[in-house]
Amino acid sequence: MTKTLLDVRDLSRRFDVSQPWLNRKIEGTGKRFVNAVTEVSFSVNQGETFALVGESGSGKSTIAKLIVGLLKPSHGDIVFDGISLKDGLKGAKARALRRRFQMIFQDPLASLNPRWRVVDIVAEPLRVFERGMSNRDQRLRVGELLTLVGLAPEDGVKFPHQFSGGQRQRIAIARALAANPDFIVCDEPTSALDVSVQAQILNLMKDLQKEFGLTYVFISHNLQVVRHMANDIGVLYLGRLAEFAEAGALFDAPKHPYTRMLLDAVPDIEMTGRRRKQVEGEIPSPIDPPSGCAFHPRCPFANDRCKRDVPLVINGVACHAVEEGRIG
Amino acid sequence: MENRTLFKDVPAEDLIVPVRVQGRLARALDSDIFYSWRTSPVTVVATLVALALILMALFAPLIAPYDPFNPASLNLMDGFTPPASTGAFTDNYFLMGADNQGRDVLSTIMYGSRVSLFVGILATLFAMTLGVSLGLIAGYNGGTIDAVIMRITDVQLSFPAILIALLIFGIARGLIPPSQQESMAVWVLILAIGLSNWAQFARTVRGATMVERQKDYVSAARIMGVHPILILLRHVLPNVLGPVLVIGTISLALAIIEEATLSFLGVGVPPTQPSLGTLIRIGQQFLFSGEWWILFFPAVTLIALALSVNLLGDWLRDALNPKLR
């Protein structure tokens, strides 16, 4: 039986986007909030990949930041290997836990300090988590890691700007692996790369997962990438989970109308000649979300109930139409 | 034997990251910055002038022809000796003439630029340290701390720096007992000039810090649990240092001029320790009676010093700005 490594329960995050205090008083406006993530629950099994997909503004990156602790949840809890991260961590316990998770970012140029040499960048987790490690051991470890991700130990003396995008992402992966983590959050790790390089990076990540038993939370807006990587998939719409399913099931038999719309829009070699269905409409503003089901303005199956009530996730789908059996 | 986990069959020598391929000096001489310095004649001249003046000030006691502050070697009767002539009552030769008290103007300039540079450099370093620290704290934390620090800089920047320096100088005068005023004067001056110049540093650094802290490499360090102070010092500071160096050079020139202004107004260093500004103040009393050299040479030195440092700042600004390359 697979073990649950990460359990996200009713996770919500609200951002204060109010005007400054003085402007509010003069203009007589109140505080304004954006619900970036609302009551999202999912769990990730050890050694597997959980993918979060969604359009821009659906809250994918916010969830990533909440998981790694860059943001504090407004509500709900994140449980990592049985330990609640809600109240923040202190001291030795925090260090022991922090070395187990890492993050890989979207833009590898921004995630590597431009003034540091690669050897210092990759060794940063070692300096934090392996305080007694000698300089020589650090350099050896960095050389091993660089070789592992397909670079050469000699590359360690260079600066990030001397590499291509794909190579930089390899450096970022080497850094993520330095302290032997078992859980890595990948925030669109390939979306800043050329298509030909994307596949190389994804395959590298899959190989590393197999070799070290890594668990990934993989955030992407690219369904093909997700299909290649994920065991389970969560589809986000406007900060809420629309559908949560095993990858094969989701691609073969999508239930939520939004998932169907997304999949219909994916170009496919077998549908040559047919016209692709376009994704209609745009994601609404999270400052002023639609009433009821957030997807109802774009949904072909919406009825009055959809405009009124927020659907709950039932059997992995948050949709009144599916629940009532109107579509299926 | 180290604890190896990967590629155990490969010898360590083949996997280790080499220490450094190129030496520091070789790398510096090979850099873009050095190239842009080498290819700008104005900058090279400015560097040489600034270096010459700094060396002259540094070694003033060794190379100055006379000690202008030793009453034994002075003769009041030598006063107002014109440049390039011998004193009327001693055999002293005055290349740049003598002032009203018979002091060799060349020697007073050497000793005077010593005071000017000492005050200028220390005041700038003080302003830089204060401004950069506050800017980093404000930019990294945001919120109330940021608002408070930035309002203080706003207030500070809405006054002319010289007024603030005068104010601080006046307060210090009131606080320090008269017996120590003379010995403390230089330090009060450094404090006053430093406190009137830190705001620009704080503002620039704060802006740059706000940009840097959003970047993913800062997030990566935060995820690892690196202490915020270490993040600021190791990650953010090196990346905001470019503009700081530019402002630093320009504000060094400004600090030297500010010191001269204060000394000219008579609130700077004590008369026993004249700076370039004091010399100019003394000189301007005799300008209209024809003894031009007492004013002229210290003024030219001050201009040369401020101009060369300023030109260096201009060059640095262009060299560090990738958009202008």
Tab-separated table of C-alpha atoms in Angstrom, chain A residues 149-316:
chain	number	residue	atom	x	y	z
A	149	VAL	CA	22.100	16.127	-14.079
A	150	GLY	CA	24.178	15.907	-17.235
A	151	LEU	CA	26.672	18.708	-16.725
A	152	ALA	CA	30.405	18.501	-16.049
A	153	PRO	CA	32.160	19.155	-12.706
A	154	GLU	CA	34.202	21.852	-14.472
A	155	ASP	CA	30.972	23.795	-15.028
A	156	GLY	CA	30.941	24.504	-11.301
A	157	VAL	CA	33.336	27.427	-11.612
A	158	LYS	CA	31.118	29.243	-14.113
A	159	PHE	CA	28.350	31.745	-13.487
A	160	PRO	CA	24.670	31.085	-14.312
A	161	HIS	CA	24.639	33.499	-17.258
A	162	GLN	CA	27.183	31.314	-19.038
A	163	PHE	CA	24.632	28.537	-19.488
A	164	SER	CA	21.589	27.938	-21.690
A	165	GLY	CA	18.072	27.795	-20.254
A	166	GLY	CA	17.985	24.007	-20.117
A	167	GLN	CA	21.408	23.842	-18.488
A	168	ARG	CA	20.325	26.393	-15.909
A	169	GLN	CA	17.301	24.286	-15.055
A	170	ARG	CA	19.680	21.327	-14.642
A	171	ILE	CA	21.681	23.415	-12.191
A	172	ALA	CA	18.480	24.245	-10.305
A	173	ILE	CA	17.649	20.535	-10.174
A	174	ALA	CA	21.151	19.755	-8.899
A	175	ARG	CA	20.675	22.308	-6.133
A	176	ALA	CA	17.291	20.851	-5.250
A	177	LEU	CA	18.857	17.391	-4.927
A	178	ALA	CA	21.929	18.479	-2.959
A	179	ALA	CA	20.581	17.808	0.515
A	180	ASN	CA	18.880	14.529	-0.455
A	181	PRO	CA	15.265	15.677	-0.215
A	182	ASP	CA	12.400	13.265	-0.787
A	183	PHE	CA	9.801	15.807	-1.839
A	184	ILE	CA	10.148	18.445	-4.568
A	185	VAL	CA	7.624	21.070	-5.591
A	186	CYS	CA	8.098	21.919	-9.266
A	187	ASP	CA	6.470	25.196	-10.263
A	188	GLU	CA	6.176	25.017	-14.054
A	189	PRO	CA	9.770	23.808	-14.386
A	190	THR	CA	9.683	23.578	-18.162
A	191	SER	CA	7.433	26.418	-19.271
A	192	ALA	CA	10.377	28.806	-19.775
A	193	LEU	CA	12.246	26.289	-21.940
A	194	ASP	CA	12.243	25.357	-25.612
A	195	VAL	CA	10.068	22.383	-26.476
A	196	SER	CA	13.062	20.215	-27.403
A	197	VAL	CA	14.709	20.988	-24.059
A	198	GLN	CA	11.469	20.478	-22.116
A	199	ALA	CA	11.439	16.773	-22.896
A	200	GLN	CA	15.058	16.375	-21.776
A	201	ILE	CA	14.374	18.067	-18.455
A	202	LEU	CA	11.176	16.080	-17.892
A	203	ASN	CA	12.950	12.808	-18.623
A	204	LEU	CA	15.764	13.793	-16.287
A	205	MET	CA	13.226	14.495	-13.570
A	206	LYS	CA	11.530	11.149	-14.150
A	207	ASP	CA	14.853	9.312	-14.009
A	208	LEU	CA	15.766	11.067	-10.781
A	209	GLN	CA	12.373	10.212	-9.325
A	210	LYS	CA	12.940	6.547	-10.074
A	211	GLU	CA	16.484	6.581	-8.726
A	212	PHE	CA	15.860	8.443	-5.477
A	213	GLY	CA	12.189	7.682	-4.873
A	214	LEU	CA	11.262	11.349	-5.080
A	215	THR	CA	7.766	12.665	-4.642
A	216	TYR	CA	6.804	15.530	-6.917
A	217	VAL	CA	4.093	18.115	-6.795
A	218	PHE	CA	4.180	19.232	-10.376
A	219	ILE	CA	2.528	22.483	-11.330
A	220	SER	CA	1.832	23.165	-14.960
A	221	HIS	CA	-0.559	24.639	-17.443
A	222	ASN	CA	0.611	22.210	-20.088
A	223	LEU	CA	-1.578	19.115	-20.241
A	224	GLN	CA	0.834	17.153	-22.421
A	225	VAL	CA	3.608	17.670	-19.897
A	226	VAL	CA	1.290	16.598	-17.116
A	227	ARG	CA	0.237	13.476	-18.995
A	228	HIS	CA	3.906	12.561	-19.323
A	229	MET	CA	4.691	13.076	-15.647
A	230	ALA	CA	1.743	12.629	-13.324
A	231	ASN	CA	0.134	9.781	-11.427
A	232	ASP	CA	-2.674	11.942	-10.083
A	233	ILE	CA	-3.982	15.225	-11.381
A	234	GLY	CA	-5.873	18.063	-9.760
A	235	VAL	CA	-7.561	20.591	-12.023
A	236	LEU	CA	-7.819	24.047	-10.506
A	237	TYR	CA	-10.304	26.681	-11.491
A	238	LEU	CA	-10.229	30.090	-9.820
A	239	GLY	CA	-8.587	28.791	-6.659
A	240	ARG	CA	-10.889	25.805	-6.260
A	241	LEU	CA	-10.320	22.207	-7.159
A	242	ALA	CA	-12.627	21.355	-10.065
A	243	GLU	CA	-11.603	17.762	-10.541
A	244	PHE	CA	-9.198	15.390	-8.857
A	245	ALA	CA	-8.467	12.066	-10.503
A	246	GLU	CA	-5.921	9.465	-11.444
A	247	ALA	CA	-4.078	10.622	-14.575
A	248	GLY	CA	-5.288	7.906	-16.950
A	249	ALA	CA	-8.883	8.291	-15.850
A	250	LEU	CA	-8.768	12.031	-16.212
A	251	PHE	CA	-7.472	11.929	-19.747
A	252	ASP	CA	-9.712	9.044	-20.851
A	253	ALA	CA	-12.926	10.064	-19.154
A	254	PRO	CA	-12.880	13.639	-17.916
A	255	LYS	CA	-15.960	14.438	-15.843
A	256	HIS	CA	-15.945	18.136	-15.037
A	257	PRO	CA	-17.057	20.341	-17.956
A	258	TYR	CA	-13.963	22.480	-17.480
A	259	THR	CA	-11.630	19.497	-17.756
A	260	ARG	CA	-13.475	18.397	-20.881
A	261	MET	CA	-13.091	21.832	-22.376
A	262	LEU	CA	-9.365	21.838	-21.655
A	263	LEU	CA	-8.827	18.379	-23.086
A	264	ASP	CA	-10.859	19.141	-26.199
A	265	ALA	CA	-8.547	22.044	-26.856
A	266	VAL	CA	-5.382	19.938	-26.729
A	267	PRO	CA	-4.025	19.285	-30.203
A	268	ASP	CA	-3.786	15.569	-30.908
A	269	ILE	CA	-2.212	13.666	-33.757
A	270	GLU	CA	-5.294	11.449	-34.129
A	271	MET	CA	-7.655	14.315	-34.654
A	272	THR	CA	-5.908	15.632	-37.740
A	273	GLY	CA	-8.459	17.203	-40.019
A	274	ARG	CA	-11.006	17.827	-37.285
A	275	ARG	CA	-11.356	21.319	-35.953
A	276	ARG	CA	-10.151	21.789	-32.434
A	277	LYS	CA	-12.664	23.132	-30.001
A	278	GLN	CA	-11.427	26.372	-28.580
A	279	VAL	CA	-11.464	27.175	-24.915
A	280	GLU	CA	-14.265	29.680	-24.620
A	281	GLY	CA	-14.136	32.745	-22.463
A	282	GLU	CA	-11.535	33.707	-19.934
A	283	ILE	CA	-10.975	32.948	-16.293
A	284	PRO	CA	-12.913	35.556	-14.225
A	285	SER	CA	-11.210	37.952	-11.845
A	286	PRO	CA	-10.679	36.427	-8.413
A	287	ILE	CA	-11.406	39.855	-6.867
A	288	ASP	CA	-14.978	39.624	-8.065
A	289	PRO	CA	-15.709	35.923	-8.616
A	290	PRO	CA	-19.012	34.720	-10.084
A	291	SER	CA	-21.658	33.542	-7.644
A	292	GLY	CA	-22.176	29.840	-7.120
A	293	CYS	CA	-19.956	27.651	-9.255
A	294	ALA	CA	-17.141	29.888	-10.498
A	295	PHE	CA	-17.223	28.137	-13.843
A	296	HIS	CA	-20.921	28.749	-14.605
A	297	PRO	CA	-20.459	31.734	-16.979
A	298	ARG	CA	-18.422	29.516	-19.320
A	299	CYS	CA	-20.223	26.238	-18.723
A	300	PRO	CA	-22.587	24.847	-21.388
A	301	PHE	CA	-24.427	22.806	-18.723
A	302	ALA	CA	-25.022	25.546	-16.189
A	303	ASN	CA	-28.462	25.956	-14.654
A	304	ASP	CA	-29.913	28.110	-11.887
A	305	ARG	CA	-28.479	25.964	-9.128
A	306	CYS	CA	-24.983	26.414	-10.585
A	307	LYS	CA	-25.425	30.180	-10.373
A	308	ARG	CA	-26.513	29.949	-6.768
A	309	ASP	CA	-24.625	27.204	-4.928
A	310	VAL	CA	-20.935	26.471	-4.769
A	311	PRO	CA	-20.488	22.791	-5.718
A	312	LEU	CA	-18.646	20.517	-3.292
A	313	VAL	CA	-16.077	17.986	-4.372
A	314	ILE	CA	-17.948	14.679	-4.597
A	315	ASN	CA	-16.064	11.642	-5.883
A	316	GLY	CA	-13.317	13.919	-7.131
